[in-house]
Amino acid sequence: MSVLAGKRKRQELASSLSATLSNEERVVYNIIRGRKEMGIWQGDIKRETNIPDSLMKKSIKMLLAKTLIKEVVNIQNKSKKVLMAAEFEPSKEITGGEWYTEGKLDTQLIEALSDVCMKLILRQKVSTREGILDWIRKVGTEIFPGGVSAGQVEQILKVLVLENKVQEVNSTGFGDFASVPAGEVCYRLAKKTAVGVKVGAMASFPCGVCPRINACTPDGVISPTNCQYFEKWLDF
């Protein structure tokens, strides 16, 4: 099912459920739904209506039970949850963006993606953002079960460049750059980083030379989950 079809189905379900709401529940629901992806504090709903506090809380509880609305953690004030219609996804102002999970900065994701970028660049000598993203989609789902976006990979690479661990260069199309079309932006380890790296352990990256790589899938007989070589490389 496409994202658009899924959203349409949720809207149809919300429409049918809203027909069963009491007057108070409908008023509260319409206010929440009207705020779309920004949501609204419970206190703000109270200020916008003349509904008694106990009845308003009961209405919110019923709307949550009917899954017409949801509670979302606001990164700007984690102690107070925002109420939002179920059909909307919270804005980046609410969630903090792709690096946040349930209102918390996902430091493990940041560290894991940084490590993978460094290891792939070392193994391949040079790599592109698309090349790193392609590897993650093929065999990196065990590390990133929720996947990562092109924007996240790009942000990590920019940080590594700022930290002088990686250099952003344009491919010449020759030598170490033979796998990248001439003129395309790619990344290689900074000289001081390469000198301090234990090449033997990190360069023994198994997936790049595995003859069964095309048959390797997350849930298949051949999988990163049961590959001892892959696990050793990740544990380095």
PDB file of N, CA and C in Angstrom, residues 106-118 143-144 156:
ATOM      1  N   ASP A 106      19.048  10.154  19.271  1.00  0.00           N
ATOM      2  CA  ASP A 106      19.481   8.765  19.074  1.00  0.00           C
ATOM      3  C   ASP A 106      20.993   8.731  18.835  1.00  0.00           C
ATOM      4  N   THR A 107      21.754   8.771  19.917  1.00  0.00           N
ATOM      5  CA  THR A 107      23.217   8.797  19.804  1.00  0.00           C
ATOM      6  C   THR A 107      23.760   7.486  19.240  1.00  0.00           C
ATOM      7  N   GLN A 108      23.083   6.371  19.512  1.00  0.00           N
ATOM      8  CA  GLN A 108      23.542   5.078  18.983  1.00  0.00           C
ATOM      9  C   GLN A 108      23.454   5.058  17.464  1.00  0.00           C
ATOM     10  N   LEU A 109      22.388   5.632  16.918  1.00  0.00           N
ATOM     11  CA  LEU A 109      22.234   5.706  15.461  1.00  0.00           C
ATOM     12  C   LEU A 109      23.338   6.560  14.859  1.00  0.00           C
ATOM     13  N   ILE A 110      23.617   7.696  15.485  1.00  0.00           N
ATOM     14  CA  ILE A 110      24.656   8.603  14.989  1.00  0.00           C
ATOM     15  C   ILE A 110      26.016   7.916  14.994  1.00  0.00           C
ATOM     16  N   GLU A 111      26.345   7.247  16.095  1.00  0.00           N
ATOM     17  CA  GLU A 111      27.640   6.561  16.212  1.00  0.00           C
ATOM     18  C   GLU A 111      27.751   5.401  15.226  1.00  0.00           C
ATOM     19  N   ALA A 112      26.666   4.630  15.082  1.00  0.00           N
ATOM     20  CA  ALA A 112      26.693   3.483  14.176  1.00  0.00           C
ATOM     21  C   ALA A 112      26.847   3.923  12.729  1.00  0.00           C
ATOM     22  N   LEU A 113      26.124   4.987  12.343  1.00  0.00           N
ATOM     23  CA  LEU A 113      26.207   5.460  10.958  1.00  0.00           C
ATOM     24  C   LEU A 113      27.574   6.076  10.676  1.00  0.00           C
ATOM     25  N   SER A 114      28.133   6.769  11.647  1.00  0.00           N
ATOM     26  CA  SER A 114      29.488   7.327  11.487  1.00  0.00           C
ATOM     27  C   SER A 114      30.495   6.209  11.283  1.00  0.00           C
ATOM     28  N   ASP A 115      30.371   5.143  12.084  1.00  0.00           N
ATOM     29  CA  ASP A 115      31.298   4.014  12.010  1.00  0.00           C
ATOM     30  C   ASP A 115      31.210   3.312  10.654  1.00  0.00           C
ATOM     31  N   VAL A 116      29.981   3.099  10.189  1.00  0.00           N
ATOM     32  CA  VAL A 116      29.785   2.434   8.901  1.00  0.00           C
ATOM     33  C   VAL A 116      30.361   3.280   7.767  1.00  0.00           C
ATOM     34  N   CYS A 117      30.139   4.584   7.805  1.00  0.00           N
ATOM     35  CA  CYS A 117      30.686   5.473   6.765  1.00  0.00           C
ATOM     36  C   CYS A 117      32.208   5.391   6.733  1.00  0.00           C
ATOM     37  N   MET A 118      32.829   5.448   7.893  1.00  0.00           N
ATOM     38  CA  MET A 118      34.287   5.387   7.969  1.00  0.00           C
ATOM     39  C   MET A 118      34.815   4.055   7.438  1.00  0.00           C
ATOM     40  N   ILE A 143      21.905  -3.585  11.110  1.00  0.00           N
ATOM     41  CA  ILE A 143      22.411  -2.488  11.935  1.00  0.00           C
ATOM     42  C   ILE A 143      21.375  -1.370  12.028  1.00  0.00           C
ATOM     43  N   PHE A 144      20.694  -1.126  10.917  1.00  0.00           N
ATOM     44  CA  PHE A 144      19.708  -0.045  10.860  1.00  0.00           C
ATOM     45  C   PHE A 144      18.339  -0.606  10.458  1.00  0.00           C
ATOM     46  N   ILE A 156      26.013  13.059   8.224  1.00  0.00           N
ATOM     47  CA  ILE A 156      27.133  12.392   8.900  1.00  0.00           C
ATOM     48  C   ILE A 156      28.437  12.661   8.151  1.00  0.00           C
TER      49      ILE A 156
END
